[in-house]
Short mmCIF file of C-alpha atoms and ligand atoms in Angstrom, two decimals:
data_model
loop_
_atom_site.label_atom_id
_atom_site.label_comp_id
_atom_site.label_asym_id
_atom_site.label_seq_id
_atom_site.Cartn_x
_atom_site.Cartn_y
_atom_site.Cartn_z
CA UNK A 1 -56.97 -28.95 -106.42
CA UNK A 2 -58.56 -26.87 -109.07
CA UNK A 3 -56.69 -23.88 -111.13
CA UNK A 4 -58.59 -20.94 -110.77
CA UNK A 5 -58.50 -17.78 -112.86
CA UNK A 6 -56.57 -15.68 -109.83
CA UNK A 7 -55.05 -16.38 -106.51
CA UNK A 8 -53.10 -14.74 -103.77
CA UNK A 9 -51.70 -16.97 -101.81
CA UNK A 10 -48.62 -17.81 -103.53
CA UNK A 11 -47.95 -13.48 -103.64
CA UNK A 12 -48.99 -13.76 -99.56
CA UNK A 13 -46.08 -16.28 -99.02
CA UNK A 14 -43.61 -14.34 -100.57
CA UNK A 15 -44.51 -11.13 -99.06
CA UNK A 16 -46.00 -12.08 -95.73
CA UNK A 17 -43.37 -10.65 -93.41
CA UNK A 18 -43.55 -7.01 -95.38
CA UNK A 19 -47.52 -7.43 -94.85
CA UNK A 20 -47.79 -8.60 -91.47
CA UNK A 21 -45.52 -5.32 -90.65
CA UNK A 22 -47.40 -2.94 -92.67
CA UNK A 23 -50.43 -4.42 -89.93
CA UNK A 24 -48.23 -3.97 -87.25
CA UNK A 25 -47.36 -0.35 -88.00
CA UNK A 26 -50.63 0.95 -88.16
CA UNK A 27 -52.21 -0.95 -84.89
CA UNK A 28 -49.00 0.68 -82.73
CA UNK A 29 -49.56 3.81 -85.07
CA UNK A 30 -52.30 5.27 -82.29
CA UNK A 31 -54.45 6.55 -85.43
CA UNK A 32 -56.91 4.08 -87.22
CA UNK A 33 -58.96 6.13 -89.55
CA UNK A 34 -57.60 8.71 -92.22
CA UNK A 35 -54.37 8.29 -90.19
CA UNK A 36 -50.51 8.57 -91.60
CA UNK A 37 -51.16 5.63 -94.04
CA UNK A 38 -53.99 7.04 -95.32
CA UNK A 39 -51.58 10.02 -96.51
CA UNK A 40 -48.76 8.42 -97.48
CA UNK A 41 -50.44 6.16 -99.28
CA UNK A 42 -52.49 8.98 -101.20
CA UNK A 43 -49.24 11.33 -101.73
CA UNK A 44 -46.85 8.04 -102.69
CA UNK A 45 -49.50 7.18 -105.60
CA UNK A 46 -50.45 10.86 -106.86
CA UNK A 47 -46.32 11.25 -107.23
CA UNK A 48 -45.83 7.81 -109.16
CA UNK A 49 -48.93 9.29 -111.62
CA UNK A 50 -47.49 12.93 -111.71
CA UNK A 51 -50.53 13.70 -109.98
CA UNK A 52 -51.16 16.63 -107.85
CA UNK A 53 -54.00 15.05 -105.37
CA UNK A 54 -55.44 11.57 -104.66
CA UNK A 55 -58.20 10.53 -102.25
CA UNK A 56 -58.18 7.73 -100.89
CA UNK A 57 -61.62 5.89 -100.48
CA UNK A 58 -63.49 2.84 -99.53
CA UNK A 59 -63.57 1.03 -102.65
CA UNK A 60 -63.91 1.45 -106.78
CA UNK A 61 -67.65 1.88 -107.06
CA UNK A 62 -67.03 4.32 -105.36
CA UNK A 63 -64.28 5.92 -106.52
CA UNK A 64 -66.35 5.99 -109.69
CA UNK A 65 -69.26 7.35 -108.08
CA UNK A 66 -67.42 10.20 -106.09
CA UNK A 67 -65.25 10.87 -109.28
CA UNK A 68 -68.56 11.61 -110.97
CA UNK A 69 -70.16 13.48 -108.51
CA UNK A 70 -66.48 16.01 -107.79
CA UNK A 71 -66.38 16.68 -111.28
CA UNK A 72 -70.36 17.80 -111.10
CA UNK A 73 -72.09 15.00 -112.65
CA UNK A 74 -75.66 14.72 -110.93
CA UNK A 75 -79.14 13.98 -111.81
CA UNK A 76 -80.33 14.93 -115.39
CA UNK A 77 -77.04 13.95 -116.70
CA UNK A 78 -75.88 11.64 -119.14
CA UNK A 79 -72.46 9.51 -119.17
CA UNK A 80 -71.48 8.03 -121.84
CA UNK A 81 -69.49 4.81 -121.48
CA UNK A 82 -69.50 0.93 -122.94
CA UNK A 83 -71.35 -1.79 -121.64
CA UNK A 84 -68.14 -4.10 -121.79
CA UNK A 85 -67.29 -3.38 -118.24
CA UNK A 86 -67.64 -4.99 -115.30
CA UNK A 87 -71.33 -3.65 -114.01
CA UNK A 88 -69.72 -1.31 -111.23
CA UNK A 89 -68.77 1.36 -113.39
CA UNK A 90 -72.22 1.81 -114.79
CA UNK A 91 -74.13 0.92 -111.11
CA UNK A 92 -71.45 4.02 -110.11
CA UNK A 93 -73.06 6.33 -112.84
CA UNK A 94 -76.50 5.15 -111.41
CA UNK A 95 -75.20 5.51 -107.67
CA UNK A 96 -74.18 9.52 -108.67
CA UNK A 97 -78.12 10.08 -110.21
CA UNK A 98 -76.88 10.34 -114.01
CA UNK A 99 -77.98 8.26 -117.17
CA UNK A 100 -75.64 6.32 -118.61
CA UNK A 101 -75.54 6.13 -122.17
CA UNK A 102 -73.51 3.46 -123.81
CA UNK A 103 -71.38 3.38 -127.27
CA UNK A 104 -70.02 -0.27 -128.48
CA UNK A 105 -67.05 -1.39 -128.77
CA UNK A 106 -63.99 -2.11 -130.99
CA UNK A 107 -63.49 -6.02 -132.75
CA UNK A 108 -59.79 -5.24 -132.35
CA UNK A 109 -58.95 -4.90 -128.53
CA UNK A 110 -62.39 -4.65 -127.06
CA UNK A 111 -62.65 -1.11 -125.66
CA UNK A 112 -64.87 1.74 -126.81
CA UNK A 113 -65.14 2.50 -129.94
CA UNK A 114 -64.12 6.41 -129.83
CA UNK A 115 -65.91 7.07 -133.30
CA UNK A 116 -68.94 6.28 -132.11
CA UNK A 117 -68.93 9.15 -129.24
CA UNK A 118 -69.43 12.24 -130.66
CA UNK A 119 -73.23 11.03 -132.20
CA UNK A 120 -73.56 10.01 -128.53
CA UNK A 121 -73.26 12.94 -127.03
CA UNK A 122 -77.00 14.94 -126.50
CA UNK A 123 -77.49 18.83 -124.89
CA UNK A 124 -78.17 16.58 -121.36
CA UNK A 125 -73.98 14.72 -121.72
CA UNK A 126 -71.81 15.98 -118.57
CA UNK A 127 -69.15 13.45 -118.73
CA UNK A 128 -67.03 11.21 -120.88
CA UNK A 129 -66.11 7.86 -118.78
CA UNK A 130 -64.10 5.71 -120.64
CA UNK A 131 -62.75 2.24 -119.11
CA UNK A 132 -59.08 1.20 -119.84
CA UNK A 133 -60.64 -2.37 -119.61
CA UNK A 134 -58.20 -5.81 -119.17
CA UNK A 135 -55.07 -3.52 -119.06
CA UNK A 136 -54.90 -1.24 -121.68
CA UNK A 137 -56.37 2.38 -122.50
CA UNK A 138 -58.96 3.48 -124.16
CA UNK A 139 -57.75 5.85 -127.47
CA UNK A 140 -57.87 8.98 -125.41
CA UNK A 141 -56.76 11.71 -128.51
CA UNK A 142 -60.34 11.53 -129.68
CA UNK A 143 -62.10 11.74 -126.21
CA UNK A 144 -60.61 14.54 -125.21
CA UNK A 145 -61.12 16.68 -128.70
CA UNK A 146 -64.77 15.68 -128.20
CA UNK A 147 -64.83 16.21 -124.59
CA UNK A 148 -63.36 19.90 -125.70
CA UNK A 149 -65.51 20.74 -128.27
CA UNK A 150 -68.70 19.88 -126.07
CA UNK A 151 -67.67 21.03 -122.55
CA UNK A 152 -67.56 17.35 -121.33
CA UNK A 153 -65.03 16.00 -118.12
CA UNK A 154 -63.62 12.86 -119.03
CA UNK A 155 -63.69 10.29 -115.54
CA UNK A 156 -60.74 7.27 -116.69
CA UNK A 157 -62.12 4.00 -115.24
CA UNK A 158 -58.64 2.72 -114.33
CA UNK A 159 -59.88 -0.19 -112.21
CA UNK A 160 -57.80 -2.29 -114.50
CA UNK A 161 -55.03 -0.67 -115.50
CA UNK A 162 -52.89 0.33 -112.73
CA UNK A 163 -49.38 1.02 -114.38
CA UNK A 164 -50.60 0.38 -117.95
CA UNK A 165 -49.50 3.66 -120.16
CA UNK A 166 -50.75 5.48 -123.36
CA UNK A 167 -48.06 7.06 -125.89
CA UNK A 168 -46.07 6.71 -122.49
CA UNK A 169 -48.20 8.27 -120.14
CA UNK A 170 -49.84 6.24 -117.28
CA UNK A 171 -53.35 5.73 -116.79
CA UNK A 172 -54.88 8.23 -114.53
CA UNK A 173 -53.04 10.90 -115.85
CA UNK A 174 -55.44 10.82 -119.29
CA UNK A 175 -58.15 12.92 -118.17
CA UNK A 176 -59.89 15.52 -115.40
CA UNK A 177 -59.74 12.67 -112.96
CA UNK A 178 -59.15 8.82 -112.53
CA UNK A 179 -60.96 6.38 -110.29
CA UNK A 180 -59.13 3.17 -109.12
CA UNK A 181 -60.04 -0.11 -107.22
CA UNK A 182 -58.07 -1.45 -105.36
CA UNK A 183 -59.97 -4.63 -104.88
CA UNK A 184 -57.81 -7.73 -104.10
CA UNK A 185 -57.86 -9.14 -107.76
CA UNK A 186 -56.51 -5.92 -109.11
CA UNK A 187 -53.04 -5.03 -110.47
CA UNK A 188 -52.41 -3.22 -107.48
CA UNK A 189 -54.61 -5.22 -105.00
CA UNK A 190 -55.44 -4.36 -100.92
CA UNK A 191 -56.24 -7.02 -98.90
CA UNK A 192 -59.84 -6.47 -98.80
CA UNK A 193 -61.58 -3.50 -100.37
CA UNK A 194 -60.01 0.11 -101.08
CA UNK A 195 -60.35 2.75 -104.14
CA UNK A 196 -58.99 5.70 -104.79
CA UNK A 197 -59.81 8.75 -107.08
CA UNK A 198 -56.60 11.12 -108.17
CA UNK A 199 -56.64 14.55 -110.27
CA UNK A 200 -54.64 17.87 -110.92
CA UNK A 201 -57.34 19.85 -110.04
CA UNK A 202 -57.16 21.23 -106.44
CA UNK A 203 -61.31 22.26 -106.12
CA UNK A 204 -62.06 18.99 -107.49
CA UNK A 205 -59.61 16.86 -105.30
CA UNK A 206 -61.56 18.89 -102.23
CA UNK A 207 -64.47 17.97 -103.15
CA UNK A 208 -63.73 14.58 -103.46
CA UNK A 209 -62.10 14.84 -99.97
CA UNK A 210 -65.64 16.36 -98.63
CA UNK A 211 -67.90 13.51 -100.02
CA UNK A 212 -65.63 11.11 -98.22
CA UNK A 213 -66.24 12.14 -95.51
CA UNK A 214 -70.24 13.40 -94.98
CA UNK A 215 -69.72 16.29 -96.69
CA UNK A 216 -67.49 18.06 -94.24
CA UNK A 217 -64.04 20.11 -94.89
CA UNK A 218 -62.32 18.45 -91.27
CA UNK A 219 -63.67 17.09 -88.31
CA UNK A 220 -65.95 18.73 -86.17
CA UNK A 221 -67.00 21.02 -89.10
CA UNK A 222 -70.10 21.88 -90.74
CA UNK A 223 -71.54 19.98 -93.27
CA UNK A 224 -72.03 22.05 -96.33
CA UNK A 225 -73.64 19.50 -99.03
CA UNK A 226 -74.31 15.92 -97.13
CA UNK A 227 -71.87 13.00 -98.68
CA UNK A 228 -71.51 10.08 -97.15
CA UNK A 229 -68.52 7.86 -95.58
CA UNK A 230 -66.30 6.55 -98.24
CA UNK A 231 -62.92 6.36 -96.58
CA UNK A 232 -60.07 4.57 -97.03
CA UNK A 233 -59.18 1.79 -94.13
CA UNK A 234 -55.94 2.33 -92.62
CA UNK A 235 -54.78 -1.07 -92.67
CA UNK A 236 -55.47 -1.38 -96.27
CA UNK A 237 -53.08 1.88 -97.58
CA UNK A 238 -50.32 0.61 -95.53
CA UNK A 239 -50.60 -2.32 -97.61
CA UNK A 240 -50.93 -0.75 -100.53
CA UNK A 241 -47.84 1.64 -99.66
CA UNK A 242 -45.90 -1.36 -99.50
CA UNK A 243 -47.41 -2.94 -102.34
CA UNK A 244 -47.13 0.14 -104.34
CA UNK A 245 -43.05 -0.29 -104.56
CA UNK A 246 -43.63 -3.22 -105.76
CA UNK A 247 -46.32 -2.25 -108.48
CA UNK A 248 -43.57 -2.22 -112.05
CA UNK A 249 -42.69 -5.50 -110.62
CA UNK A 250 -46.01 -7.39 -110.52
CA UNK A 251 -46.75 -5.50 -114.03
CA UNK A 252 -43.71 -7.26 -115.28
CA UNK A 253 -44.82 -10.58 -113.90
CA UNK A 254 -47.91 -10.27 -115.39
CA UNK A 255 -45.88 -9.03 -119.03
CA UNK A 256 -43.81 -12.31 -118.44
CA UNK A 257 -47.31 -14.56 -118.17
CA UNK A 258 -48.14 -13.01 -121.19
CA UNK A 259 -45.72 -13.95 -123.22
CA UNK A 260 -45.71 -17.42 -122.28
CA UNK A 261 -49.63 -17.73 -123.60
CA UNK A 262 -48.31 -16.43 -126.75
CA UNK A 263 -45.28 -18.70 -127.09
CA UNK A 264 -47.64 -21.38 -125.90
CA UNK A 265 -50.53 -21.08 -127.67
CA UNK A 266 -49.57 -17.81 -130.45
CA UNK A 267 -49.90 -20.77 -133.37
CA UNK A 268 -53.94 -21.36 -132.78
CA UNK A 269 -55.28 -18.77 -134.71
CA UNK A 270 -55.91 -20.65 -137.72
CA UNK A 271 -58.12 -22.62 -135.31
CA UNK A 272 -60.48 -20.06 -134.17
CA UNK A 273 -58.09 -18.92 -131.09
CA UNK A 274 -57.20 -15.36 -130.78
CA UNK A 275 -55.22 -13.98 -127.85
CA UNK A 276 -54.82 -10.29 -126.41
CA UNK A 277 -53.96 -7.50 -129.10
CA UNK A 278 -51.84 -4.95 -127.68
CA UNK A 279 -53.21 -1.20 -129.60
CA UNK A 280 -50.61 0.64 -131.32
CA UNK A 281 -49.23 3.20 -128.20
CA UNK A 282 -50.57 0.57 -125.80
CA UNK A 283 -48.26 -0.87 -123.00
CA UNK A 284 -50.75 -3.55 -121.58
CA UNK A 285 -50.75 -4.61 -118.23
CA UNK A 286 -53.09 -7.76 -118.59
CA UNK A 287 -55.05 -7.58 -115.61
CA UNK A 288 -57.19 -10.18 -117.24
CA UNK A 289 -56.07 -12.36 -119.74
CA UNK A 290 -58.97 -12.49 -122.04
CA UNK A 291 -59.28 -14.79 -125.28
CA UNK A 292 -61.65 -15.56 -127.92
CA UNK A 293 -63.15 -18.59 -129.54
CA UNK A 294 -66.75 -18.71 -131.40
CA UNK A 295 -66.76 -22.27 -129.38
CA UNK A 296 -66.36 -20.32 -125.86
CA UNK A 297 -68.80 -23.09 -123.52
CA UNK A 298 -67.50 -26.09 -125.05
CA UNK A 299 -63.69 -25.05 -124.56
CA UNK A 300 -64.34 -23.84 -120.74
CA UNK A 301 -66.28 -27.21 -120.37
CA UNK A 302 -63.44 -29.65 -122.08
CA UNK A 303 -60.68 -27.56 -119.70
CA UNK A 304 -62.94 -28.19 -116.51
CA UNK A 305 -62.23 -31.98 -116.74
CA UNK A 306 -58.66 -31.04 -115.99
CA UNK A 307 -59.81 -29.09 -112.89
CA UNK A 308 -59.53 -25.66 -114.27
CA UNK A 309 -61.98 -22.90 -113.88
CA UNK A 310 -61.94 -20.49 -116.46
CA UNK A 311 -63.56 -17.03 -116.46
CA UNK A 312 -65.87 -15.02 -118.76
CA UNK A 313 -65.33 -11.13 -118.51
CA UNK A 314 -68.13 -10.60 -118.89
CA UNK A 315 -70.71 -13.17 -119.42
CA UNK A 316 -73.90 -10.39 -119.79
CA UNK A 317 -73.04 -7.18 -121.29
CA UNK A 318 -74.24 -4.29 -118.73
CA UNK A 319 -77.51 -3.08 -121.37
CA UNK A 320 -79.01 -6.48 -121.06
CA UNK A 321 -79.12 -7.08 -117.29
CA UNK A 322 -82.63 -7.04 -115.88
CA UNK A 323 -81.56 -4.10 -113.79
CA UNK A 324 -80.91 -1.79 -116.56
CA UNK A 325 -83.76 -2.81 -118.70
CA UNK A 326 -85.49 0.55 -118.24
CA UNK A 327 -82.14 2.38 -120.12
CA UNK A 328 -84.16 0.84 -122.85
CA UNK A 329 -80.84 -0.98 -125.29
CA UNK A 330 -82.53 -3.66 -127.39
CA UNK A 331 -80.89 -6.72 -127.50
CA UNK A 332 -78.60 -5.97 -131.24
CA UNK A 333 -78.22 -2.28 -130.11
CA UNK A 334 -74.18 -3.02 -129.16
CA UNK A 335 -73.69 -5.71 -131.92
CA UNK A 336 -69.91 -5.78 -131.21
CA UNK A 337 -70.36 -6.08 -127.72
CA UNK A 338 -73.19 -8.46 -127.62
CA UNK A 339 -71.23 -11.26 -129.93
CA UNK A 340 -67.80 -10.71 -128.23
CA UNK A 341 -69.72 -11.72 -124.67
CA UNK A 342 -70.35 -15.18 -126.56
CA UNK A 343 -67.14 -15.84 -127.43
CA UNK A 344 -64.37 -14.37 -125.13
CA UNK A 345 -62.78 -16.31 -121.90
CA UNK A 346 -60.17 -15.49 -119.42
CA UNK A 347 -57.13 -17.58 -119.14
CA UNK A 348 -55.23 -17.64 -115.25
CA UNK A 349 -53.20 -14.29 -115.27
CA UNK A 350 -51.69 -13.16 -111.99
CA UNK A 351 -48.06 -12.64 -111.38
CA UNK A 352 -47.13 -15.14 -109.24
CA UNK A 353 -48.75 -17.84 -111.13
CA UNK A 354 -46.32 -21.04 -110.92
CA UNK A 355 -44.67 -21.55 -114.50
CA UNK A 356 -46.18 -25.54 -114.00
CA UNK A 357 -49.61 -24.34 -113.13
CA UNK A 358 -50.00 -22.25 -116.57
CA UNK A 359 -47.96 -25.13 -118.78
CA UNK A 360 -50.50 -27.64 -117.84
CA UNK A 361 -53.24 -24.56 -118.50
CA UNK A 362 -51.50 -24.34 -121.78
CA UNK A 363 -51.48 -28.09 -122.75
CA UNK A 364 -55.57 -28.27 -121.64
CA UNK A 365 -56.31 -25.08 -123.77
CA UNK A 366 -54.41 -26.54 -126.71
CA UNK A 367 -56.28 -29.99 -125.94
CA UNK A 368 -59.41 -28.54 -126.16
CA UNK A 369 -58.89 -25.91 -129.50
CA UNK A 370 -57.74 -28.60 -131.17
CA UNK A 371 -60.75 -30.98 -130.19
CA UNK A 372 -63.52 -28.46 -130.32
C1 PLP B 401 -63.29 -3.72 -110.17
C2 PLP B 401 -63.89 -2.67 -111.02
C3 PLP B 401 -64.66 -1.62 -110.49
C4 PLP B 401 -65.16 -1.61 -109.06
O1 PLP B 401 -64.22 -1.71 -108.08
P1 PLP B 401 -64.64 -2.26 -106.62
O2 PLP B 401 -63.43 -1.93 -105.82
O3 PLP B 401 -64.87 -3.72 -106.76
O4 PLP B 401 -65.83 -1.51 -106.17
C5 PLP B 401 -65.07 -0.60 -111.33
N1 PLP B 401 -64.75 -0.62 -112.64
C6 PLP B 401 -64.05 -1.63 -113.19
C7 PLP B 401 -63.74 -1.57 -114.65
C8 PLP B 401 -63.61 -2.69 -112.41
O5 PLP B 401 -62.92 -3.69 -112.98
#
């Protein structure tokens, strides 16, 4: 059977009777949209951020998008972000009418290089959207000095960093507001799609609340600017009630896979392999496990003969897909970005990945470094 980068069946096994009743409870509940899960689920995760508000909605694009759009962002606006992200956060930007405008990225951990913001930002810049990508957050002391001196919101992508923290605050508590996905692969994972966007700010949390749900305050209302439907399913935030109990718990499991790469693999870097660094104030929740080699395709291809499928996140940086061509980024333009996308690789990282399964990951990666 081949090894794949992230699975949920072994997590499904040990959980199954909690899940199955969190199904249960909301079929007998008599309510199956924006029901009692809905807002459980929303006030359970604004009080484990020491947030005042979170809305729940369909998905993390979307949560993005909305995010955006609450905190004003519209046509004729510019967001500036990194093109090292998986392409939802900038299709979100496009989905809310703005530009996005990207800055590279650091060499050491792969996130946005904060120095390079404040030439970025232009009379036309609303918003500040940095993404705490793989697990761990973005340098935020900078961001928000810039975001002060300029008038800008700052939107945390947090998509990937559910539980991570930052001079020991969490993620989503960084900025005006936070988007999350809670997309199955996810720290903190549904069982199909769900997102969610949280924030201190009452006016902005009701606006959210309104573009949820076609623009309207309650049901039966009027509609006072047209949004669409974005909620969250019913059956998903009872799961991720449950789940969310459980969230320090699969953060540690994923800590715990962590340091098994290193112990297993930690003594490659003289041979071109270099694992996670963790950024002084960083706790890093490693929602992907992402390594780099300058001998990326011939490593993934040497593994593959011992039926496992590695990952690239990601393969095409966001300014050189076809569909973003007319943002007009020259191939060069993100020289950081552009050469990590040749040479980094995900490793299997969830936290119930079987201790054998990642050994015999270990011994094929070490195979293949060492043959490469
Ligand atoms: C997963 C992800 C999203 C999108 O979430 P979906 O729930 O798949 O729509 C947005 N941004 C980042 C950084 C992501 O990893």
């Amino acid at each position: 059977m081949t090894t794949y980068v992230w699975d949920y069946l072994p997590e499904y096994e040990a959980e199954r009777e909690d899940l199955l009743d969190a199904v249960e409870t909301v079929f007998r509940s008599g309510r199956l949209v924006l029901g009692p899960s809905v807002a459980g689920f929303e006030e359970e995760f604004a009080a484990y951020h020491g947030s005042a508000h979170c809305t729940g909605v369909d998905n993390g694009t979307n949560a993005v998008k909305l995010g955006l759009q609450a905190l004003g962002v519209g046509p004729g606006d510019e967001v500036i972000t990194v093109s090292n992200t998986a392409a939802p956060t900038v299709v979100a930007i496009d989905g809310a009418g703005a530009t996005p405008v990207f800055v590279d990225i650091r060499e050491s951990d792969f996130l946005m290089d904060t120095d390079q913001v404040a030439a970025a930002v232009t009379p036309r810049t609303k918003a500040l959207l940095p993404v705490h990508l793989y697990g761990q957050c973005v340098d935020m002391a900078p961001l928000r000095a810039i975001a002060e001196r300029h008038g800008l919101a700052i939107l945390e992508d947090c998509a990937q960093a559910h539980g991570a923290r930052h001079h020991g605050e969490l993620a989503g508590s960084l900025g005006d507001a936070a988007a999350f996905s809670f997309y199955p692969t996810k720290v903190l994972g549904a069982y199909g799609d769900g997102g969610a966007v949280l924030t201190s700010d009452p006016d902005i949390d009701a606006a959210l609340r309104r573009l949820r749900y076609y623009g309207m305050e309650k049901t039966y209302y009027v509609v006072q600017t047209p949004g669409h439907n974005s909620r969250l399913d019913e059956v998903q935030a009872e799961i991720l009630r449950r789940k969310l109990r459980r969230l320090d718990a699969y953060v540690a499991g994923r800590r715990a896979v962590a340091e098994r790469y290193r112990e297993g693999l930690g003594d490659l870097a003289g041979r071109g392999l270099l694992l996670p660094s963790v950024t002084e104030g960083n706790d890093h929740v490693y929602y992907v496990y992402v390594v780099r080699h300058p001998r990326r395709d011939a490593i993934i291809e040497h593994v593959k003969r011992h039926d496992i499928a590695l990952n690239i996140s990601y393969p095409w940086p966001v300014h050189t897909n076809s569909g973003f061509a007319h943002l007009g980024y020259e191939r060069g333009s993100l020289p950081v970005t552009e050469r990590l996308a040749d040479e980094i690789f995900s490793l299997p990282m969830y936290p119930s990945l079987p201790a054998g399964l990642q050994d015999k990951v270990i011994s094929a990666v070490r195979e293949a470094v060492l043959s490469v």
